[in-house]
Coordinates of C-alpha atoms and ligand atoms in Angstrom, one line a residue:
X1 CA 0.0 0.0 0.0
X2 CA 1.3 3.6 -0.8
X3 CA 0.9 6.2 1.8
X4 CA -1.1 9.2 0.2
X5 CA 0.1 12.7 0.7
X6 CA -3.1 13.9 2.5
X7 CA -4.3 12.5 5.9
X8 CA -7.8 12.2 7.3
X9 CA -8.8 14.1 10.5
X10 CA -11.9 13.1 12.5
X11 CA -13.0 15.9 14.7
X12 CA -15.9 15.7 17.3
X13 CA -18.6 18.4 17.7
X14 CA -18.3 17.8 21.7
X15 CA -14.9 18.8 21.8
X16 CA -13.2 15.4 22.2
X17 CA -9.6 15.6 20.7
X18 CA -9.7 15.1 16.9
X19 CA -7.9 12.0 15.5
X20 CA -5.6 11.9 12.6
X21 CA -5.8 8.9 10.3
X22 CA -3.3 7.8 7.5
X23 CA -4.7 7.5 3.9
X24 CA -3.4 5.0 1.6
X25 CA -3.6 4.9 -2.2
X26 CA -4.3 1.9 -4.5
X27 CA -2.7 1.5 -7.9
X28 CA -6.1 2.4 -9.1
X29 CA -9.4 3.0 -7.6
X30 CA -10.4 4.6 -4.2
X31 CA -8.0 5.5 -1.6
X32 CA -8.7 4.1 1.8
X33 CA -8.5 5.7 5.3
X34 CA -6.8 3.5 7.7
X35 CA -8.9 3.1 10.7
X36 CA -7.2 0.4 12.4
X37 CA -6.1 2.6 15.4
X38 CA -9.4 4.4 15.7
X39 CA -10.9 2.1 18.7
X40 CA -7.6 2.6 20.6
X41 CA -7.7 6.3 20.0
X42 CA -11.3 7.1 20.5
X43 CA -13.0 4.1 22.0
X44 CA -15.3 4.1 19.1
X45 CA -16.1 1.8 16.3
X46 CA -17.2 2.8 12.6
X47 CA -20.4 1.6 11.6
X48 CA -21.0 0.0 8.2
X49 CA -23.4 -3.0 8.1
X50 CA -23.3 -4.4 4.6
X51 CA -19.7 -2.9 4.1
X52 CA -20.8 -0.3 1.6
X53 CA -17.8 1.9 2.3
X54 CA -15.4 -0.6 3.9
X55 CA -12.3 -2.0 2.4
X56 CA -11.7 -5.3 4.0
X57 CA -8.3 -6.0 2.7
X58 CA -5.6 -5.0 0.1
X59 CA -5.7 -7.3 -3.1
X60 CA -4.0 -7.3 -6.4
X61 CA -6.2 -9.9 -8.1
X62 CA -9.4 -8.2 -9.6
X63 CA -10.3 -4.6 -10.0
X64 CA -14.0 -3.3 -10.6
X65 CA -14.8 0.1 -11.8
X66 CA -18.5 0.3 -11.2
X67 CA -19.2 3.6 -12.7
X68 CA -17.4 2.8 -16.0
X69 CA -18.4 -0.9 -15.9
X70 CA -15.0 -2.1 -16.1
X71 CA -13.7 -5.6 -14.8
X72 CA -10.0 -6.3 -14.8
X73 CA -8.3 -9.8 -13.7
X74 CA -4.8 -9.1 -12.8
X75 CA -4.9 -6.0 -15.0
X76 CA -6.5 -7.6 -17.9
X77 CA -9.9 -6.5 -19.2
X78 CA -12.5 -9.4 -19.0
X79 CA -13.6 -8.7 -22.6
X80 CA -10.0 -9.6 -23.7
X81 CA -9.7 -12.7 -21.6
X82 CA -13.1 -13.9 -22.6
X83 CA -12.4 -13.7 -26.2
X84 CA -8.5 -14.6 -26.4
X85 CA -8.0 -17.1 -23.5
X86 CA -9.5 -20.1 -22.0
X87 CA -10.5 -20.8 -18.5
X88 CA -7.4 -22.6 -17.4
X89 CA -5.2 -19.8 -18.6
X90 CA -7.5 -17.4 -16.5
X91 CA -7.2 -19.6 -13.7
X92 CA -3.2 -19.5 -13.9
X93 CA -3.5 -15.8 -14.2
X94 CA -5.7 -15.3 -11.1
X95 CA -3.5 -17.8 -9.0
X96 CA -0.2 -16.7 -9.9
X97 CA -0.6 -13.2 -11.4
X98 CA 0.5 -14.0 -15.0
X99 CA -0.8 -15.8 -18.1
X100 CA 0.9 -18.8 -18.6
X101 CA 3.4 -19.4 -21.5
X102 CA 3.3 -22.6 -23.5
X103 CA 5.3 -24.7 -21.0
X104 CA 3.5 -23.3 -18.0
X105 CA 0.0 -23.9 -19.7
X106 CA 1.0 -27.5 -20.4
X107 CA 2.1 -28.1 -16.9
X108 CA -0.8 -26.5 -15.2
X109 CA -3.3 -28.3 -17.4
X110 CA -1.7 -31.5 -16.8
X111 CA -1.7 -30.9 -13.1
X112 CA -5.6 -30.0 -13.2
X113 CA -6.5 -32.9 -15.6
X114 CA -4.6 -35.3 -13.1
X115 CA -6.6 -34.3 -10.3
X116 CA -10.1 -34.5 -11.6
X117 CA -11.1 -37.8 -10.0
X118 CA -12.4 -37.8 -6.5
X119 CA -11.8 -40.4 -3.8
X120 CA -14.4 -43.3 -4.4
X121 CA -15.8 -42.8 -0.9
X122 CA -17.2 -39.5 -2.0
X123 CA -20.1 -41.2 -3.8
X124 CA -21.3 -42.4 -0.4
X125 CA -21.8 -38.9 0.8
X126 CA -24.3 -38.5 -2.0
X127 CA -26.4 -41.4 -0.8
X128 CA -27.2 -39.5 2.5
X129 CA -29.2 -37.0 0.4
X130 CA -32.7 -37.2 -1.1
X131 CA -32.6 -37.5 -4.8
X132 CA -34.5 -34.2 -5.0
X133 CA -32.0 -32.4 -2.9
X134 CA -31.2 -29.0 -4.1
X135 CA -27.7 -29.4 -5.9
X136 CA -26.3 -26.6 -3.9
X137 CA -27.1 -28.4 -0.6
X138 CA -25.5 -31.4 -2.0
X139 CA -22.4 -29.4 -3.2
X140 CA -21.9 -27.6 0.0
X141 CA -21.8 -31.1 1.6
X142 CA -19.4 -32.6 -0.8
X143 CA -17.0 -29.6 -1.0
X144 CA -16.8 -29.7 2.8
X145 CA -16.5 -33.3 2.7
X146 CA -13.2 -33.1 0.7
X147 CA -11.5 -31.6 3.8
X148 CA -12.0 -35.1 5.4
X149 CA -9.7 -36.7 2.8
X150 CA -7.1 -34.0 2.8
X151 CA -7.0 -32.5 6.4
X152 CA -4.0 -34.2 7.4
X153 CA -2.1 -33.2 4.2
X154 CA -3.1 -29.6 4.2
X155 CA -1.3 -27.0 6.3
X156 CA -2.8 -23.8 5.0
X157 CA 0.4 -22.0 6.1
X158 CA 2.7 -24.1 3.9
X159 CA 2.7 -22.6 0.3
X160 CA 3.1 -26.0 -1.4
X161 CA 0.1 -27.4 0.5
X162 CA -2.0 -24.3 -0.6
X163 CA -0.8 -25.0 -4.1
X164 CA -2.0 -28.6 -4.0
X165 CA -5.3 -27.6 -2.6
X166 CA -5.9 -25.1 -5.3
X167 CA -5.2 -27.7 -7.9
X168 CA -7.4 -30.2 -6.2
X169 CA -10.2 -27.9 -5.9
X170 CA -10.3 -26.4 -9.3
X171 CA -9.8 -30.0 -10.9
X172 CA -12.4 -31.7 -8.7
X173 CA -15.5 -29.2 -8.8
X174 CA -16.6 -30.1 -12.2
X175 CA -16.6 -33.8 -11.2
X176 CA -18.6 -32.9 -7.8
X177 CA -21.1 -30.7 -9.6
X178 CA -21.7 -33.4 -12.3
X179 CA -22.0 -36.1 -9.5
X180 CA -24.7 -33.9 -8.0
X181 CA -26.5 -33.6 -11.2
X182 CA -26.3 -37.3 -12.1
X183 CA -27.4 -38.3 -8.5
X184 CA -30.4 -36.1 -8.9
X185 CA -31.2 -37.8 -12.3
X186 CA -30.5 -41.4 -10.8
X187 CA -28.0 -41.9 -13.7
X188 CA -24.7 -43.5 -13.1
X189 CA -21.7 -41.0 -12.6
X190 CA -19.3 -40.5 -15.5
X191 CA -15.8 -40.6 -14.6
X192 CA -13.5 -37.7 -15.9
X193 CA -11.5 -38.2 -19.0
X194 CA -7.9 -36.8 -19.5
X195 CA -8.1 -36.3 -23.3
X196 CA -11.0 -33.8 -22.8
X197 CA -10.8 -30.0 -22.2
X198 CA -11.8 -28.7 -18.7
X199 CA -15.2 -27.6 -20.2
X200 CA -15.4 -30.6 -22.6
X201 CA -14.8 -32.9 -19.5
X202 CA -17.4 -31.4 -17.7
X203 CA -20.0 -31.6 -20.5
X204 CA -19.3 -35.4 -20.9
X205 CA -19.6 -35.9 -17.0
X206 CA -22.9 -34.1 -17.2
X207 CA -24.6 -35.4 -20.4
X208 CA -22.6 -38.5 -21.2
X209 CA -23.6 -42.0 -20.2
X210 CA -21.9 -45.2 -20.1
X211 CA -24.2 -46.5 -22.9
X212 CA -22.7 -44.7 -25.8
X213 CA -19.7 -42.3 -26.7
X214 CA -20.4 -38.6 -26.1
X215 CA -19.3 -36.3 -28.6
X216 CA -18.4 -32.7 -27.2
X217 CA -20.1 -29.9 -29.3
X218 CA -17.1 -27.4 -29.8
X219 CA -19.6 -24.5 -29.8
X220 CA -21.1 -25.5 -26.3
X221 CA -17.6 -26.3 -25.1
X222 CA -16.3 -22.7 -25.9
X223 CA -19.5 -21.2 -24.6
X224 CA -19.1 -22.9 -21.2
X225 CA -15.5 -22.1 -21.1
X226 CA -16.4 -18.5 -21.4
X227 CA -19.0 -18.6 -18.7
X228 CA -16.4 -20.1 -16.5
X229 CA -14.1 -17.1 -17.2
X230 CA -16.8 -14.6 -16.7
X231 CA -17.6 -16.1 -13.2
X232 CA -14.1 -16.7 -12.1
X233 CA -13.5 -13.8 -9.7
X234 CA -15.2 -10.5 -8.7
X235 CA -13.2 -8.7 -6.0
X236 CA -14.6 -8.9 -2.4
X237 CA -18.2 -10.0 -3.1
X238 CA -20.3 -11.6 -0.4
X239 CA -19.0 -15.3 -1.0
X240 CA -15.4 -14.3 -1.5
X241 CA -15.5 -12.2 1.8
X242 CA -17.0 -15.3 3.4
X243 CA -14.0 -17.5 2.3
X244 CA -11.7 -14.9 3.5
X245 CA -13.2 -14.6 6.9
X246 CA -13.6 -18.3 7.3
X247 CA -10.1 -19.0 6.1
X248 CA -8.8 -16.4 8.5
X249 CA -9.2 -18.8 11.3
X250 CA -6.6 -21.0 9.7
X251 CA -9.3 -23.5 8.8
X252 CA -8.8 -26.3 6.2
X253 CA -9.0 -24.7 2.7
X254 CA -11.7 -27.1 1.7
X255 CA -13.9 -26.1 4.4
X256 CA -13.4 -22.4 3.7
X257 CA -14.4 -23.0 0.1
X258 CA -17.6 -24.8 1.2
X259 CA -18.4 -21.7 3.2
X260 CA -18.1 -19.9 0.0
X261 CA -20.6 -22.3 -1.9
X262 CA -22.9 -21.9 1.0
X263 CA -22.9 -18.1 0.7
X264 CA -23.0 -18.0 -3.0
X265 CA -26.2 -20.1 -2.8
X266 CA -28.3 -17.0 -1.8
X267 CA -30.8 -15.4 -4.4
X268 CA -29.2 -12.0 -3.8
X269 CA -25.9 -13.3 -5.0
X270 CA -25.1 -16.4 -7.0
X271 CA -28.5 -17.9 -6.8
X272 CA -29.7 -15.0 -8.7
X273 CA -29.2 -16.7 -12.0
X274 CA -31.8 -19.5 -10.9
X275 CA -34.1 -16.9 -9.6
X276 CA -33.8 -14.8 -12.7
X277 CA -34.7 -17.7 -14.8
X278 CA -37.7 -18.6 -12.7
X279 CA -38.9 -15.2 -13.0
X280 CA -38.6 -15.3 -16.8
X281 CA -40.6 -18.6 -16.8
X282 CA -43.3 -16.9 -14.6
X283 CA -43.7 -14.1 -16.8
X284 CA -43.9 -16.4 -19.8
X285 CA -46.4 -18.6 -18.2
X286 CA -48.5 -15.4 -17.5
X287 CA -48.4 -14.2 -21.1
X288 CA -44.8 -13.4 -21.9
X289 CA -43.8 -10.1 -23.4
X290 CA -47.4 -8.7 -23.3
X291 CA -47.2 -9.0 -19.5
X292 CA -43.8 -7.1 -19.2
X293 CA -45.3 -3.8 -18.4
X294 CA -47.4 -5.4 -15.6
X295 CA -44.5 -7.2 -14.2
X296 CA -42.5 -4.0 -14.2
X297 CA -45.2 -2.1 -12.2
X298 CA -44.8 -4.8 -9.5
X299 CA -41.0 -4.2 -9.4
X300 CA -41.5 -0.6 -9.0
X301 CA -44.0 -1.1 -6.2
X302 CA -41.9 -1.2 -3.0
X303 CA -44.5 -3.2 -1.1
X304 CA -44.7 -5.9 -3.7
X305 CA -41.3 -7.4 -2.6
X306 CA -40.9 -8.2 -6.4
X307 CA -37.3 -7.4 -7.8
X308 CA -36.1 -7.5 -11.4
X309 CA -33.6 -10.7 -10.7
X310 CA -30.5 -10.5 -12.7
X311 CA -30.6 -6.6 -12.4
X312 CA -28.7 -4.1 -10.1
X313 CA -25.4 -4.6 -8.4
X314 CA -23.7 -3.1 -5.3
X315 CA -20.8 -2.1 -7.4
X316 CA -21.8 -1.7 -10.9
X317 CA -23.6 1.4 -11.6
X318 CA -23.2 1.0 -15.3
X319 CA -23.6 -2.1 -17.5
X320 CA -22.0 -5.2 -15.9
X321 CA -19.4 -6.0 -18.8
X322 CA -19.9 -9.7 -18.0
X323 CA -23.7 -9.3 -18.9
X324 CA -22.8 -8.1 -22.3
X325 CA -20.4 -10.9 -23.0
X326 CA -23.0 -13.4 -21.6
X327 CA -25.6 -12.1 -24.1
X328 CA -23.2 -12.6 -26.9
X329 CA -22.6 -16.1 -25.7
X330 CA -26.5 -16.5 -25.5
X331 CA -26.7 -15.5 -29.1
X332 CA -24.0 -18.0 -30.1
X333 CA -25.4 -21.0 -28.2
X334 CA -29.2 -20.2 -29.3
X335 CA -27.9 -20.1 -32.9
X336 CA -25.9 -23.2 -32.7
X337 CA -28.9 -25.1 -31.3
X338 CA -31.5 -23.7 -33.8
X339 CA -33.2 -21.8 -30.7
X340 CA -32.9 -18.3 -32.0
X341 CA -36.5 -17.8 -31.2
X342 CA -36.3 -18.8 -27.7
X343 CA -39.2 -17.1 -26.0
X344 CA -37.2 -16.5 -22.8
X345 CA -34.4 -14.9 -24.7
X346 CA -36.9 -12.6 -26.4
X347 CA -38.6 -11.8 -23.2
X348 CA -35.4 -11.0 -21.4
X349 CA -34.3 -8.6 -24.3
X350 CA -37.6 -6.9 -24.0
X351 CA -37.3 -6.7 -20.1
X352 CA -33.9 -5.2 -20.5
X353 CA -35.0 -2.7 -23.3
X354 CA -38.0 -1.4 -21.1
X355 CA -35.8 -1.2 -17.9
X356 CA -33.1 0.7 -19.4
X357 CA -35.5 3.2 -20.5
X358 CA -37.6 3.5 -17.4
X359 CA -36.5 6.2 -14.7
X360 CA -37.1 3.8 -12.0
X361 CA -34.0 1.8 -13.2
X362 CA -32.1 4.7 -14.8
X363 CA -32.4 6.7 -11.6
X364 CA -31.1 4.0 -9.4
X365 CA -28.5 3.0 -11.9
X366 CA -29.8 -0.6 -12.2
X367 CA -28.4 -2.5 -15.2
X368 CA -28.4 -6.2 -16.2
X369 CA -25.7 -8.3 -14.2
X370 CA -23.8 -11.3 -14.9
X371 CA -27.0 -13.4 -13.9
X372 CA -29.3 -11.9 -16.4
X373 CA -28.6 -13.8 -19.3
X374 CA -26.4 -16.7 -17.9
X375 CA -29.6 -18.6 -17.0
X376 CA -30.9 -18.6 -20.5
X377 CA -27.7 -19.9 -22.0
X378 CA -27.4 -22.6 -19.6
X379 CA -31.0 -23.7 -19.9
X380 CA -30.5 -23.7 -23.7
X381 CA -27.5 -26.1 -23.1
X382 CA -29.6 -28.6 -21.1
X383 CA -28.4 -27.6 -17.6
X384 CA -31.2 -27.6 -15.1
X385 CA -32.2 -24.4 -13.4
X386 CA -31.4 -25.6 -9.9
X387 CA -27.7 -26.4 -11.1
X388 CA -27.0 -22.8 -12.4
X389 CA -25.6 -21.7 -9.1
X390 CA -23.5 -24.9 -8.8
X391 CA -21.9 -23.9 -12.2
X392 CA -21.2 -20.4 -10.8
X393 CA -19.5 -21.9 -7.7
X394 CA -17.3 -24.3 -10.0
X395 CA -16.2 -21.3 -11.9
X396 CA -15.8 -19.1 -8.8
X397 CA -13.7 -21.5 -7.0
X398 CA -10.5 -20.3 -8.5
X399 CA -11.3 -16.8 -7.4
X400 CA -12.1 -17.9 -4.0
X401 CA -8.8 -19.9 -3.7
X402 CA -6.7 -17.1 -5.2
X403 CA -8.2 -14.6 -2.7
X404 CA -7.7 -16.9 0.2
X405 CA -4.3 -17.7 -0.7
X406 CA -3.4 -14.0 -1.1
X407 CA -4.8 -13.3 2.4
X408 CA -2.9 -16.3 4.2
X409 CA 0.4 -15.2 2.4
X410 CA 0.1 -11.8 3.8
X411 CA 2.3 -11.5 6.8
X412 CA 0.0 -8.7 8.3
X413 CA -3.3 -10.9 8.2
X414 CA -5.3 -11.6 11.3
X415 CA -8.3 -13.5 12.1
X416 CA -11.4 -11.5 11.1
X417 CA -13.4 -10.4 14.1
X418 CA -15.7 -7.3 13.5
X419 CA -17.3 -5.6 16.5
X420 CA -20.9 -4.0 16.9
X421 CA -23.1 -1.3 18.1
X422 CA -24.8 -3.0 21.1
X423 CA -28.4 -2.1 21.4
X424 CA -29.5 -4.8 23.8
X425 CA -30.3 -4.7 27.5
X426 CA -28.0 -3.4 30.0
X427 CA -26.5 -5.3 32.9
X428 CA -29.3 -7.0 34.9
X429 CA -28.4 -5.0 37.9
X430 CA -29.6 -5.0 41.4
X431 CA -32.0 -8.0 40.7
X432 CA -29.0 -10.3 40.7
X433 CA -28.2 -11.0 44.2
X434 CA -24.5 -11.6 45.2
X435 CA -24.2 -15.3 44.9
X436 CA -21.9 -17.5 47.1
X437 CA -22.1 -21.1 46.4
X438 CA -21.6 -23.7 48.9
X439 CA -21.0 -27.1 47.7
X440 CA -22.4 -29.8 50.1
X441 CA -22.6 -33.7 49.8
X442 CA -26.3 -34.4 50.1
X443 CA -28.1 -37.8 51.0
X444 CA -30.5 -37.2 48.2
X445 CA -31.6 -34.5 45.6
X446 CA -34.4 -32.1 46.4
X447 CA -37.7 -33.1 45.2
X448 CA -41.0 -31.2 44.6
X449 CA -42.2 -32.9 47.9
X450 CA -39.2 -31.7 49.9
X451 CA -38.2 -28.4 48.3
X452 CA -35.2 -26.6 49.8
X453 CA -35.7 -24.4 52.8
X454 CA -36.9 -20.9 51.8
X455 CA -33.3 -19.5 52.2
X456 CA -31.8 -21.6 49.6
X457 CA -32.2 -23.0 46.0
X458 CA -30.9 -26.4 45.4
X459 CA -29.6 -27.1 42.0
X460 CA -29.3 -30.7 41.1
X461 CA -26.1 -31.3 39.3
X462 CA -24.7 -34.5 37.8
X463 CA -22.5 -36.2 40.2
X464 CA -21.3 -39.8 40.8
X465 CA -24.2 -42.0 41.2
X466 CA -23.5 -43.2 44.6
X467 CA -22.8 -39.9 45.9
X468 CA -24.9 -37.2 44.4
X469 CA -23.8 -33.7 44.8
X470 CA -26.1 -30.8 45.7
X471 CA -25.2 -27.2 45.2
X472 CA -26.8 -25.1 47.7
X473 CA -27.2 -21.5 46.6
X474 CA -28.5 -19.1 49.1
X475 CA -30.8 -16.8 46.8
X476 CA -34.3 -15.8 47.2
X477 CA -36.1 -19.0 46.2
X478 CA -37.9 -18.1 42.9
X479 CA -39.1 -21.7 41.9
X480 CA -37.9 -25.1 42.5
X481 CA -36.7 -26.3 39.2
X482 CA -38.5 -29.7 38.3
Ligands
SDX1 C1 -23.9 -11.3 -8.0 O1 -20.8 -8.5 -5.4 C2 -20.6 -9.1 -6.4 O2 -19.7 -8.8 -7.1 C3 -21.7 -10.2 -6.8 C4 -21.5 -10.9 -8.1 C5 -20.2 -11.7 -8.3 O3 -19.8 -11.8 -9.3 O4 -19.7 -12.1 -7.2 O5 -21.4 -9.8 -9.1 C6 -22.7 -11.7 -8.5 O6 -24.3 -11.4 -6.9 C7 -24.7 -10.2 -8.9 C8 -26.0 -9.7 -8.4 C9 -27.0 -10.8 -8.4 N1 -28.2 -10.5 -7.6 C10 -29.4 -10.2 -8.3 O7 -29.5 -10.0 -9.5 C11 -30.6 -9.9 -7.3 C12 -31.4 -8.5 -7.7 N2 -30.4 -7.4 -7.3 C13 -30.7 -7.0 -6.1 O8 -31.2 -7.9 -5.1 C14 -29.6 -5.9 -5.8 O9 -29.4 -5.1 -6.9 C15 -28.3 -6.4 -5.2 C16 -28.4 -7.3 -4.1 C17 -27.6 -7.0 -6.3 C18 -27.5 -5.1 -4.9 O10 -28.1 -4.5 -3.9 P1 -27.6 -3.2 -3.0 O11 -26.3 -2.8 -3.5 O12 -27.7 -3.6 -1.5 O13 -28.6 -2.2 -3.4 P2 -30.0 -1.9 -3.0 O14 -30.8 -3.3 -2.7 O15 -29.8 -1.0 -1.7 O16 -30.9 -1.1 -4.1 C19 -30.8 0.2 -4.3 C20 -32.1 0.6 -4.8 C21 -33.3 0.2 -3.9 O17 -34.3 1.0 -4.1 P3 -34.5 2.3 -3.1 O18 -34.5 1.7 -1.8 O19 -33.3 3.2 -3.5 O20 -35.9 2.9 -3.5 O21 -32.3 -0.2 -6.1 C22 -33.5 -1.1 -5.9 C23 -33.6 -1.3 -4.4 O22 -35.0 -1.5 -4.1 N3 -33.1 -2.2 -6.6 C24 -34.0 -3.2 -7.3 C25 -33.2 -4.0 -7.8 N4 -31.9 -3.9 -7.3 C26 -31.9 -2.9 -6.5 N5 -35.2 -2.8 -7.7 C27 -35.7 -3.9 -8.2 N6 -35.1 -4.9 -8.9 C28 -33.8 -5.0 -8.6 N7 -33.0 -6.1 -9.2

């Protein structure tokens, strides 16, 4: 971090001494006011639920300019990566800070490919779930279960161990997501193959069967690889912050990533793609494009609780660059599959058109985000709606790991432990009598029939069967506990 020339001064209207705080500059983006000494100097905390104005860390991985609608992975614009690179090259960039050369790419691809299988015991975890369990519930369990297989070989503070855990997680997520899908369908699992690409392998594990060869469609393979790139990382979003906070205790990296999977599931976050597609299907069922106006009125009515899912973002106050790329991918896939007239795609484009012209959305700077079109393209590829967030988690795993590893390798990192503004009851006060506890051996515990003498309350506590122990506490008898 680079110290800025100016400083921040906090002054109080009640005459308390003002406090000076250093300001640090990032390489790009907003400066930060370093408040780490604030509590020691003032006895006060800052208050920022939802962290709208709080930087939780310093990071060199991903930068978002919400006003410009810009997204950079290690300085590379997402538009360039999505067109010129593949997902594993992007993983290398996020993890190590550079796009791989030919040799590095070959080595990285080989390491990931050779870790795609999971322990045969993993399939028995799935059997504990109902067949109709939500895939995100299954995935949360499976990713957490990975820590049971690698806990003894994972010292999060050992860089080599972090490296192996990163490769294992990136490699195994597609296998686990496909297993969750197959389990729900009652179909046999498909083992990964080493002669397929990362995305091609996933398509085959999802849609292949042991009964016949599966031929990977190159257009769908490329589209899915791009979807992975678009979801790979996104600065300190809710699930990444969850992984960082969870990992800050030094827990097993698989457990920390499982926490990220759980957080991503929420409809305000990664679950929005599933919620968005369900929203489009609902409107379609009610009449489609002709019902858009009526639906938009509900969205604008605060009391309806209806939101335009896939729209709006905490950081982007302009078009999410990923949404544009996702719309292009949508066009390519629908054309390849002869679904150019897909009614949901038409409906989504109509919703977007109306929203971008409506003052409610324009005044609030609400634009399509990554989730608005991702559901349509995944549905067209045959991926079930309830698996969309699982695909998001698969792709985001590399971002979570890169951010976790960046935190752990920062010598300044501490366990995350936020404070609060307490608004609950004050100390119980005078009602609590001074308590002096005498411990006596008693012949028998008190009973309803023979309650303790008015001056004492007997608390029956576990003691040796032959010599029960009774604690005599001389407080006003409120009632004899049963
Ligand atoms: C992801 O953080 C990330 O980077 C996340 C993510 C990633 O890659 O990790 O980008 C992935 O989570 C994308 C977001 C997916 N979620 C959705 O699409 C769900 C719908 N969107 C909203 O829930 C909302 O926009 C959020 C949660 C995304 C952002 O909410 P904020 O920043 O807390 O903003 P807000 O809820 O305070 O909204 C500001 C105003 C409010 O109206 P007013 O109180 O000012 O009158 O905009 C309104 C909101 O009611 N609003 C919406 C809306 N989103 C915000 N109104 C209708 N429809 C919407 N979608």
